[in-house]
PDB file of C-alpha atoms in Angstrom:
ATOM      1  CA  MET A  28      14.882  27.591  41.297  1.00  0.00           C
ATOM      2  CA  ASP A  29      11.394  26.303  42.724  1.00  0.00           C
ATOM      3  CA  THR A  30       9.163  26.420  40.595  1.00  0.00           C
ATOM      4  CA  PHE A  31       6.723  26.353  43.555  1.00  0.00           C
ATOM      5  CA  LYS A  32       7.086  29.589  44.944  1.00  0.00           C
ATOM      6  CA  VAL A  33       7.326  31.148  41.317  1.00  0.00           C
ATOM      7  CA  LYS A  34       3.597  29.496  41.364  1.00  0.00           C
ATOM      8  CA  ALA A  35       3.031  31.703  44.306  1.00  0.00           C
ATOM      9  CA  ILE A  36       4.567  34.421  43.382  1.00  0.00           C
ATOM     10  CA  LEU A  37       2.182  35.103  40.499  1.00  0.00           C
ATOM     11  CA  ALA A  38      -0.788  33.668  42.739  1.00  0.00           C
ATOM     12  CA  VAL A  39       0.074  36.899  44.750  1.00  0.00           C
ATOM     13  CA  ALA A  40       0.129  39.865  41.695  1.00  0.00           C
ATOM     14  CA  LYS A  41      -3.020  37.960  40.827  1.00  0.00           C
ATOM     15  CA  TYR A  42      -4.622  38.530  44.761  1.00  0.00           C
ATOM     16  CA  LYS A  43      -3.068  41.599  45.040  1.00  0.00           C
ATOM     17  CA  ASN A  44      -3.098  39.694  49.089  1.00  0.00           C
ATOM     18  CA  MET A  45      -1.352  37.820  50.791  1.00  0.00           C
ATOM     19  CA  SER A  46      -4.287  35.787  52.469  1.00  0.00           C
ATOM     20  CA  ARG A  47      -6.292  34.739  49.239  1.00  0.00           C
ATOM     21  CA  ALA A  48      -2.992  33.204  47.491  1.00  0.00           C
ATOM     22  CA  ALA A  49      -2.119  31.004  51.205  1.00  0.00           C
ATOM     23  CA  GLU A  50      -5.696  29.217  50.891  1.00  0.00           C
ATOM     24  CA  GLU A  51      -5.180  28.043  47.324  1.00  0.00           C
ATOM     25  CA  PHE A  52      -1.781  26.549  48.566  1.00  0.00           C
ATOM     26  CA  SER A  53      -3.713  25.633  51.722  1.00  0.00           C
ATOM     27  CA  TYR A  54      -1.069  27.220  53.659  1.00  0.00           C
ATOM     28  CA  THR A  55      -1.189  29.472  56.884  1.00  0.00           C
ATOM     29  CA  PRO A  56      -1.153  33.046  56.310  1.00  0.00           C
ATOM     30  CA  SER A  57       1.899  33.491  58.608  1.00  0.00           C
ATOM     31  CA  ALA A  58       3.319  30.733  56.960  1.00  0.00           C
ATOM     32  CA  PHE A  59       3.297  31.865  53.570  1.00  0.00           C
ATOM     33  CA  SER A  60       4.279  35.434  53.669  1.00  0.00           C
ATOM     34  CA  HIS A  61       7.793  33.826  55.443  1.00  0.00           C
ATOM     35  CA  MET A  62       7.928  31.863  52.636  1.00  0.00           C
ATOM     36  CA  ILE A  63       7.066  34.612  49.728  1.00  0.00           C
ATOM     37  CA  SER A  64       9.976  36.580  52.080  1.00  0.00           C
ATOM     38  CA  GLY A  65      12.408  34.141  52.540  1.00  0.00           C
ATOM     39  CA  PHE A  66      11.653  33.913  48.069  1.00  0.00           C
ATOM     40  CA  GLU A  67      12.555  37.897  47.503  1.00  0.00           C
ATOM     41  CA  GLU A  68      15.866  36.948  50.232  1.00  0.00           C
ATOM     42  CA  GLU A  69      16.736  34.101  47.714  1.00  0.00           C
ATOM     43  CA  LEU A  70      16.257  36.068  44.464  1.00  0.00           C
ATOM     44  CA  GLY A  71      18.535  39.749  46.449  1.00  0.00           C
ATOM     45  CA  VAL A  72      15.484  41.824  45.106  1.00  0.00           C
ATOM     46  CA  LYS A  73      12.100  43.021  47.518  1.00  0.00           C
ATOM     47  CA  LEU A  74       9.271  42.088  44.092  1.00  0.00           C
ATOM     48  CA  PHE A  75       6.179  43.145  46.950  1.00  0.00           C
ATOM     49  CA  GLU A  76       5.461  46.513  48.941  1.00  0.00           C
ATOM     50  CA  ARG A  77       2.805  45.433  51.889  1.00  0.00           C
ATOM     51  CA  ASN A  78      -0.265  48.138  52.323  1.00  0.00           C
ATOM     52  CA  SER A  79      -3.207  47.989  54.452  1.00  0.00           C
ATOM     53  CA  ARG A  80      -5.111  47.326  51.210  1.00  0.00           C
ATOM     54  CA  GLY A  81      -2.454  44.096  50.802  1.00  0.00           C
ATOM     55  CA  VAL A  82       0.367  43.958  48.428  1.00  0.00           C
ATOM     56  CA  GLU A  83       1.676  46.090  45.446  1.00  0.00           C
ATOM     57  CA  LEU A  84       4.195  44.571  42.953  1.00  0.00           C
ATOM     58  CA  THR A  85       7.437  46.348  42.504  1.00  0.00           C
ATOM     59  CA  ASP A  86       9.359  47.525  40.093  1.00  0.00           C
ATOM     60  CA  ALA A  87      11.474  45.052  39.675  1.00  0.00           C
ATOM     61  CA  GLY A  88       8.745  42.600  40.518  1.00  0.00           C
ATOM     62  CA  LYS A  89       6.906  43.744  37.639  1.00  0.00           C
ATOM     63  CA  SER A  90      10.282  43.478  35.546  1.00  0.00           C
ATOM     64  CA  LEU A  91      10.522  39.951  36.670  1.00  0.00           C
ATOM     65  CA  MET A  92       6.403  38.558  35.987  1.00  0.00           C
ATOM     66  CA  SER A  93       6.963  36.964  32.415  1.00  0.00           C
ATOM     67  CA  GLU A  94      10.115  35.381  33.253  1.00  0.00           C
ATOM     68  CA  PHE A  95       8.328  34.382  35.639  1.00  0.00           C
ATOM     69  CA  GLU A  96       6.055  33.068  33.702  1.00  0.00           C
ATOM     70  CA  ILE A  97       8.520  32.132  30.617  1.00  0.00           C
ATOM     71  CA  MET A  98       9.617  30.098  33.635  1.00  0.00           C
ATOM     72  CA  LEU A  99       7.192  27.941  34.889  1.00  0.00           C
ATOM     73  CA  ALA A 100       5.995  27.672  30.493  1.00  0.00           C
ATOM     74  CA  CYS A 101       8.462  25.636  29.991  1.00  0.00           C
ATOM     75  CA  GLU A 102       8.662  23.553  32.801  1.00  0.00           C
ATOM     76  CA  SER A 103       4.549  22.094  31.322  1.00  0.00           C
ATOM     77  CA  LYS A 104       6.357  21.647  28.715  1.00  0.00           C
ATOM     78  CA  ILE A 105       8.799  19.678  29.676  1.00  0.00           C
ATOM     79  CA  GLN A 106       5.779  17.274  32.097  1.00  0.00           C
ATOM     80  CA  GLU A 107       3.864  17.447  29.086  1.00  0.00           C
ATOM     81  CA  LYS A 108       7.563  16.694  27.008  1.00  0.00           C
ATOM     82  CA  ALA A 109       8.382  13.347  29.720  1.00  0.00           C
ATOM     83  CA  ARG A 110       4.942  12.661  29.495  1.00  0.00           C
ATOM     84  CA  ARG A 111       4.527  11.780  26.125  1.00  0.00           C
ATOM     85  CA  MET A 112       7.797  10.413  26.203  1.00  0.00           C
ATOM     86  CA  ALA A 113       6.235   7.105  28.508  1.00  0.00           C
ATOM     87  CA  VAL A 114       3.482   6.871  26.148  1.00  0.00           C
ATOM     88  CA  ASN A 115       5.118   6.426  23.706  1.00  0.00           C
ATOM     89  CA  LYS A 116       7.877   5.060  24.639  1.00  0.00           C
ATOM     90  CA  GLY A 117       8.922   1.307  22.181  1.00  0.00           C
ATOM     91  CA  GLN A 118       6.114   2.349  19.704  1.00  0.00           C
ATOM     92  CA  GLU A 119       5.966   1.622  16.600  1.00  0.00           C
ATOM     93  CA  ILE A 120       4.378   2.717  13.397  1.00  0.00           C
ATOM     94  CA  ARG A 121       4.604   0.312  10.295  1.00  0.00           C
ATOM     95  CA  ILE A 122       4.587   2.614   7.098  1.00  0.00           C
ATOM     96  CA  ALA A 123       3.018   0.647   3.546  1.00  0.00           C
ATOM     97  CA  THR A 124       3.388   3.325   0.498  1.00  0.00           C
ATOM     98  CA  TYR A 125       4.620   3.617  -3.212  1.00  0.00           C
ATOM     99  CA  SER A 126       8.211   4.536  -3.828  1.00  0.00           C
ATOM    100  CA  SER A 127       7.031   7.581  -5.854  1.00  0.00           C
ATOM    101  CA  LEU A 128       5.747   8.750  -2.840  1.00  0.00           C
ATOM    102  CA  SER A 129       8.525   7.696  -0.242  1.00  0.00           C
ATOM    103  CA  ARG A 130      11.329   9.671  -2.282  1.00  0.00           C
ATOM    104  CA  ASN A 131       9.187  13.038  -2.747  1.00  0.00           C
ATOM    105  CA  PHE A 132       5.753  13.659  -0.191  1.00  0.00           C
ATOM    106  CA  LEU A 133       6.974  11.700   2.947  1.00  0.00           C
ATOM    107  CA  PRO A 134      10.127  12.288   4.480  1.00  0.00           C
ATOM    108  CA  GLU A 135       9.401  15.222   4.995  1.00  0.00           C
ATOM    109  CA  ILE A 136       6.620  14.269   7.185  1.00  0.00           C
ATOM    110  CA  ILE A 137       8.558  11.475   9.154  1.00  0.00           C
ATOM    111  CA  LYS A 138      11.845  14.404   9.782  1.00  0.00           C
ATOM    112  CA  SER A 139       9.352  16.937  11.085  1.00  0.00           C
ATOM    113  CA  PHE A 140       6.904  13.526  12.859  1.00  0.00           C
ATOM    114  CA  ARG A 141      10.187  12.265  14.758  1.00  0.00           C
ATOM    115  CA  LYS A 142      10.646  15.832  15.985  1.00  0.00           C
ATOM    116  CA  LYS A 143       7.932  15.670  17.954  1.00  0.00           C
ATOM    117  CA  TYR A 144       7.783  12.050  18.755  1.00  0.00           C
ATOM    118  CA  PRO A 145      11.254  11.515  18.868  1.00  0.00           C
ATOM    119  CA  GLU A 146      10.482   8.136  21.027  1.00  0.00           C
ATOM    120  CA  VAL A 147       8.608   6.782  18.484  1.00  0.00           C
ATOM    121  CA  ILE A 148      10.374   4.334  16.147  1.00  0.00           C
ATOM    122  CA  ILE A 149       8.689   4.935  12.385  1.00  0.00           C
ATOM    123  CA  SER A 150       9.938   2.316   8.891  1.00  0.00           C
ATOM    124  CA  VAL A 151       8.944   1.909   5.902  1.00  0.00           C
ATOM    125  CA  LYS A 152       7.348  -0.260   3.678  1.00  0.00           C
ATOM    126  CA  VAL A 153       7.563   0.586  -0.204  1.00  0.00           C
ATOM    127  CA  SER A 154       5.831  -1.346  -2.167  1.00  0.00           C
ATOM    128  CA  ASP A 155       3.043  -1.924  -5.361  1.00  0.00           C
ATOM    129  CA  HIS A 156       1.290  -4.097  -3.315  1.00  0.00           C
ATOM    130  CA  ILE A 157       0.521  -2.069   0.133  1.00  0.00           C
ATOM    131  CA  SER A 158      -3.209  -2.485   0.321  1.00  0.00           C
ATOM    132  CA  ALA A 159      -2.681  -6.063   0.943  1.00  0.00           C
ATOM    133  CA  LEU A 160       0.375  -5.490   3.654  1.00  0.00           C
ATOM    134  CA  LEU A 161      -2.533  -3.536   5.294  1.00  0.00           C
ATOM    135  CA  ASP A 162      -4.852  -6.036   4.792  1.00  0.00           C
ATOM    136  CA  ASP A 163      -2.313  -8.554   7.707  1.00  0.00           C
ATOM    137  CA  GLY A 164      -2.161  -6.835   9.345  1.00  0.00           C
ATOM    138  CA  SER A 165       2.307  -5.500   8.502  1.00  0.00           C
ATOM    139  CA  ALA A 166       1.535  -1.958   8.093  1.00  0.00           C
ATOM    140  CA  ASP A 167      -0.325   0.400  10.219  1.00  0.00           C
ATOM    141  CA  VAL A 168      -1.173   2.896   7.787  1.00  0.00           C
ATOM    142  CA  ILE A 169      -0.412   3.020   3.587  1.00  0.00           C
ATOM    143  CA  PHE A 170       0.401   5.893   1.656  1.00  0.00           C
ATOM    144  CA  GLY A 171      -0.931   4.749  -1.816  1.00  0.00           C
ATOM    145  CA  SER A 172      -4.392   5.550  -4.412  1.00  0.00           C
ATOM    146  CA  VAL A 173      -7.066   5.560  -3.125  1.00  0.00           C
ATOM    147  CA  THR A 174      -7.959   2.181  -5.605  1.00  0.00           C
ATOM    148  CA  ALA A 175      -6.138   0.314  -3.366  1.00  0.00           C
ATOM    149  CA  PHE A 176      -7.762   0.769  -0.087  1.00  0.00           C
ATOM    150  CA  LYS A 177     -10.307  -0.984  -0.062  1.00  0.00           C
ATOM    151  CA  GLY A 178     -13.560   0.571   3.036  1.00  0.00           C
ATOM    152  CA  ASN A 179     -10.284   1.116   4.965  1.00  0.00           C
ATOM    153  CA  ASP A 180     -10.351   4.484   6.673  1.00  0.00           C
ATOM    154  CA  TRP A 181      -9.144   7.152   5.336  1.00  0.00           C
ATOM    155  CA  PHE A 182      -8.597  10.663   4.229  1.00  0.00           C
ATOM    156  CA  GLU A 183      -7.207  12.486   1.440  1.00  0.00           C
ATOM    157  CA  ILE A 184      -4.028  14.684   0.732  1.00  0.00           C
ATOM    158  CA  ALA A 185      -3.069  15.456  -3.251  1.00  0.00           C
ATOM    159  CA  GLU A 186      -4.887  14.680  -6.259  1.00  0.00           C
ATOM    160  CA  ASP A 187      -1.639  13.808  -8.995  1.00  0.00           C
ATOM    161  CA  GLU A 188      -3.092  14.134 -12.597  1.00  0.00           C
ATOM    162  CA  PHE A 189      -1.163  11.451 -15.836  1.00  0.00           C
ATOM    163  CA  LEU A 190       1.263  12.585 -18.585  1.00  0.00           C
ATOM    164  CA  ALA A 191       1.995  11.372 -21.454  1.00  0.00           C
ATOM    165  CA  VAL A 192       5.906  10.686 -21.342  1.00  0.00           C
ATOM    166  CA  ALA A 193       8.176  10.089 -24.353  1.00  0.00           C
ATOM    167  CA  PRO A 194      12.331  10.868 -24.969  1.00  0.00           C
ATOM    168  CA  GLY A 195      12.779  14.448 -25.689  1.00  0.00           C
ATOM    169  CA  GLY A 196      11.491  16.755 -27.540  1.00  0.00           C
ATOM    170  CA  PHE A 197       9.163  13.863 -29.262  1.00  0.00           C
ATOM    171  CA  PHE A 198       5.983  15.437 -28.929  1.00  0.00           C
ATOM    172  CA  GLY A 199       7.453  18.871 -29.981  1.00  0.00           C
ATOM    173  CA  GLU A 200       5.977  21.894 -29.349  1.00  0.00           C
ATOM    174  CA  ARG A 201       2.871  20.772 -27.760  1.00  0.00           C
ATOM    175  CA  GLU A 202       1.246  21.114 -24.178  1.00  0.00           C
ATOM    176  CA  SER A 203      -1.321  17.917 -25.009  1.00  0.00           C
ATOM    177  CA  ILE A 204      -2.249  14.335 -26.499  1.00  0.00           C
ATOM    178  CA  GLU A 205      -5.574  13.300 -27.406  1.00  0.00           C
ATOM    179  CA  ARG A 206      -5.701   9.671 -25.683  1.00  0.00           C
ATOM    180  CA  GLU A 207      -6.781   8.919 -29.760  1.00  0.00           C
ATOM    181  CA  GLU A 208      -3.497   9.876 -30.404  1.00  0.00           C
ATOM    182  CA  LEU A 209      -1.657   6.990 -28.240  1.00  0.00           C
ATOM    183  CA  TYR A 210      -3.303   4.382 -30.334  1.00  0.00           C
ATOM    184  CA  SER A 211      -1.333   4.063 -32.707  1.00  0.00           C
ATOM    185  CA  MET A 212       2.129   4.591 -30.580  1.00  0.00           C
ATOM    186  CA  PRO A 213       4.293   2.068 -29.412  1.00  0.00           C
ATOM    187  CA  GLN A 214       3.190   2.001 -26.255  1.00  0.00           C
ATOM    188  CA  ILE A 215       5.402   1.208 -22.449  1.00  0.00           C
ATOM    189  CA  TYR A 216       2.046  -0.475 -20.354  1.00  0.00           C
ATOM    190  CA  THR A 217       2.378  -0.382 -16.426  1.00  0.00           C
ATOM    191  CA  ASP A 218      -1.429  -1.801 -15.770  1.00  0.00           C
ATOM    192  CA  ASP A 219      -1.755   0.700 -13.202  1.00  0.00           C
ATOM    193  CA  GLU A 220      -6.214   0.695 -11.470  1.00  0.00           C
ATOM    194  CA  PRO A 221      -6.270   4.245 -13.263  1.00  0.00           C
ATOM    195  CA  LEU A 222      -5.114   2.653 -16.607  1.00  0.00           C
ATOM    196  CA  ARG A 223      -7.430   0.004 -17.575  1.00  0.00           C
ATOM    197  CA  ASN A 224     -10.386   2.662 -17.245  1.00  0.00           C
ATOM    198  CA  TYR A 225      -8.700   4.360 -18.962  1.00  0.00           C
ATOM    199  CA  PHE A 226      -7.652   2.957 -21.874  1.00  0.00           C
ATOM    200  CA  GLU A 227      -9.011   0.197 -24.753  1.00  0.00           C
ATOM    201  CA  VAL A 228      -6.154  -1.978 -24.365  1.00  0.00           C
ATOM    202  CA  GLU A 229      -6.703  -3.744 -27.034  1.00  0.00           C
ATOM    203  CA  ARG A 230      -6.400  -0.955 -28.727  1.00  0.00           C
ATOM    204  CA  PHE A 231      -2.870  -0.434 -29.000  1.00  0.00           C
ATOM    205  CA  SER A 232      -0.883  -1.129 -32.242  1.00  0.00           C
ATOM    206  CA  GLU A 233       1.937  -1.890 -30.762  1.00  0.00           C
ATOM    207  CA  LEU A 234       2.052  -2.240 -26.714  1.00  0.00           C
ATOM    208  CA  MET A 235       4.744  -3.899 -23.624  1.00  0.00           C
ATOM    209  CA  TYR A 236       3.576  -4.669 -20.492  1.00  0.00           C
ATOM    210  CA  PHE A 237       5.246  -2.974 -17.544  1.00  0.00           C
ATOM    211  CA  ARG A 238       5.524  -4.951 -14.040  1.00  0.00           C
ATOM    212  CA  SER A 239       8.061  -3.822 -12.300  1.00  0.00           C
ATOM    213  CA  GLU A 240       8.337  -2.442  -8.249  1.00  0.00           C
ATOM    214  CA  ASP A 241      11.150   0.217  -9.513  1.00  0.00           C
ATOM    215  CA  ASP A 242       8.928   3.590 -11.122  1.00  0.00           C
ATOM    216  CA  LEU A 243      12.541   4.592 -12.555  1.00  0.00           C
ATOM    217  CA  SER A 244      12.693   1.333 -14.284  1.00  0.00           C
ATOM    218  CA  VAL A 245      10.125   2.345 -16.536  1.00  0.00           C
ATOM    219  CA  ILE A 246      11.481   6.066 -17.453  1.00  0.00           C
ATOM    220  CA  ASP A 247      14.465   4.523 -17.964  1.00  0.00           C
ATOM    221  CA  MET A 248      12.488   2.322 -20.679  1.00  0.00           C
ATOM    222  CA  VAL A 249      11.171   5.782 -22.837  1.00  0.00           C
ATOM    223  CA  LYS A 250      14.281   6.850 -22.455  1.00  0.00           C
ATOM    224  CA  LYS A 251      16.064   4.706 -24.456  1.00  0.00           C
ATOM    225  CA  GLY A 252      13.612   4.774 -27.247  1.00  0.00           C
ATOM    226  CA  MET A 253      11.051   2.052 -26.530  1.00  0.00           C
ATOM    227  CA  GLY A 254       8.229   3.661 -26.915  1.00  0.00           C
ATOM    228  CA  VAL A 255       5.954   6.043 -24.862  1.00  0.00           C
ATOM    229  CA  THR A 256       4.594   6.397 -21.941  1.00  0.00           C
ATOM    230  CA  VAL A 257       1.547   7.046 -19.359  1.00  0.00           C
ATOM    231  CA  LEU A 258       3.207   8.223 -15.781  1.00  0.00           C
ATOM    232  CA  PRO A 259       1.338  10.075 -12.017  1.00  0.00           C
ATOM    233  CA  SER A 260       3.328  12.939 -13.140  1.00  0.00           C
ATOM    234  CA  LEU A 261       4.542  12.759  -9.035  1.00  0.00           C
ATOM    235  CA  VAL A 262       6.626  10.024 -10.847  1.00  0.00           C
ATOM    236  CA  LEU A 263       8.373  11.896 -13.043  1.00  0.00           C
ATOM    237  CA  LYS A 264       9.192  14.473 -10.227  1.00  0.00           C
ATOM    238  CA  GLY A 265      12.675  15.525 -10.151  1.00  0.00           C
ATOM    239  CA  ASN A 266      13.167  12.725 -12.566  1.00  0.00           C
ATOM    240  CA  SER A 267      12.628  14.306 -16.079  1.00  0.00           C
ATOM    241  CA  ASP A 268      15.290  14.576 -17.105  1.00  0.00           C
ATOM    242  CA  GLY A 269      15.359  12.841 -21.072  1.00  0.00           C
ATOM    243  CA  VAL A 270      11.852  12.839 -21.032  1.00  0.00           C
ATOM    244  CA  GLN A 271       8.766  14.685 -22.012  1.00  0.00           C
ATOM    245  CA  ALA A 272       5.844  15.129 -20.647  1.00  0.00           C
ATOM    246  CA  ILE A 273       2.497  16.415 -21.276  1.00  0.00           C
ATOM    247  CA  ARG A 274      -1.274  15.913 -20.464  1.00  0.00           C
ATOM    248  CA  LEU A 275      -3.638  14.234 -21.607  1.00  0.00           C
ATOM    249  CA  ILE A 276      -6.704  14.965 -23.167  1.00  0.00           C
ATOM    250  CA  PRO A 277      -9.031  14.159 -21.473  1.00  0.00           C
ATOM    251  CA  ALA A 278      -7.502  14.593 -18.844  1.00  0.00           C
ATOM    252  CA  LEU A 279      -6.916  11.767 -15.991  1.00  0.00           C
ATOM    253  CA  LYS A 280      -6.109  11.385 -12.276  1.00  0.00           C
ATOM    254  CA  ARG A 281      -5.906   9.717  -9.303  1.00  0.00           C
ATOM    255  CA  THR A 282      -6.365  10.991  -5.584  1.00  0.00           C
ATOM    256  CA  LEU A 283      -4.054  10.616  -3.157  1.00  0.00           C
ATOM    257  CA  GLY A 284      -4.767   9.544   0.150  1.00  0.00           C
ATOM    258  CA  VAL A 285      -3.959   8.042   3.643  1.00  0.00           C
ATOM    259  CA  ALA A 286      -5.527   4.392   4.958  1.00  0.00           C
ATOM    260  CA  PHE A 287      -5.870   3.493   8.661  1.00  0.00           C
ATOM    261  CA  LYS A 288      -6.905   0.564  10.897  1.00  0.00           C
ATOM    262  CA  ARG A 289      -7.428   0.880  14.234  1.00  0.00           C
ATOM    263  CA  GLY A 290      -6.259  -1.003  16.898  1.00  0.00           C
ATOM    264  CA  LYS A 291      -2.778  -1.099  19.514  1.00  0.00           C
ATOM    265  CA  ARG A 292      -1.305   1.523  18.313  1.00  0.00           C
ATOM    266  CA  GLN A 293      -4.585   3.113  17.999  1.00  0.00           C
ATOM    267  CA  ASP A 294      -2.516   6.154  20.610  1.00  0.00           C
ATOM    268  CA  VAL A 295       0.792   6.361  18.591  1.00  0.00           C
ATOM    269  CA  LEU A 296      -1.135   6.656  15.438  1.00  0.00           C
ATOM    270  CA  VAL A 297      -3.573   9.780  16.258  1.00  0.00           C
ATOM    271  CA  LEU A 298      -1.025  12.056  16.974  1.00  0.00           C
ATOM    272  CA  PHE A 299       0.577  10.234  13.427  1.00  0.00           C
ATOM    273  CA  LEU A 300      -2.651  10.910  11.856  1.00  0.00           C
ATOM    274  CA  ASP A 301      -2.982  14.524  12.625  1.00  0.00           C
ATOM    275  CA  HIS A 302       0.423  14.905  11.614  1.00  0.00           C
ATOM    276  CA  VAL A 303      -0.609  14.010   8.269  1.00  0.00           C
ATOM    277  CA  LYS A 304      -2.852  16.104   7.939  1.00  0.00           C
ATOM    278  CA  LYS A 305      -0.899  18.943   8.614  1.00  0.00           C
ATOM    279  CA  TYR A 306       0.064  18.625   4.402  1.00  0.00           C
ATOM    280  CA  ARG A 307      -0.995  19.045   1.893  1.00  0.00           C
ATOM    281  CA  MET A 308       1.184  17.711  -0.985  1.00  0.00           C
ATOM    282  CA  LYS A 309       1.738  20.349  -3.443  1.00  0.00           C
TER     283      LYS A 309
END
């Protein structure tokens, strides 16, 4: 069905006058009236009743108006989607993030974005050194703690609380632990920046430094009774079997956000960042 004719039908219904509608389409009144009559013959129903004042919709015409409007709306959506595909085809968004965010936050974001923009290529790099990847141009956007953003443009997505983590049952029925108490316990220390400002490391009676990009390895070490540790709650999400996690007093939190650099991928990156802003970590 010719959508041009459908637009003409809607114009006649709007103005209730063939000549006024014909002007909008730069047709002579007779040629426009002939096109409308031909379309009515094509459909097999009369859409308008002609009278001395102009035209009025028939019952059949009134019934079909909403369908015609839906048809044009679909045409508009197809054209817009095709335009986006032409603009974004072959463009890539390179993401760098921590493993905890890649497991617990990014999948839903990427899945919903790909549903809207299947033509955009998305790649994800998981690393503890994400700021370097943004600075050297290896990544277009990074998801992580704001301490890694170093003055880049960014916005917040969540606050993530740190928890004290020990083998299952170690803390008994307790729901929290004072920072001072942790100094006397064997500590598996991950050396995250928030922890450096929170603890006086030299005060731990027994300390083992743990440096790895694998968040889950430290949890395994705790399970095996090698000590207690302090981890962001997001790291523990879905990985807390065999360990017990309780709150710290005073509380310690990290702010998570998204940082980005402007550049040649600006158009598609703006689409992605606007999409991310609709989400907030639960």
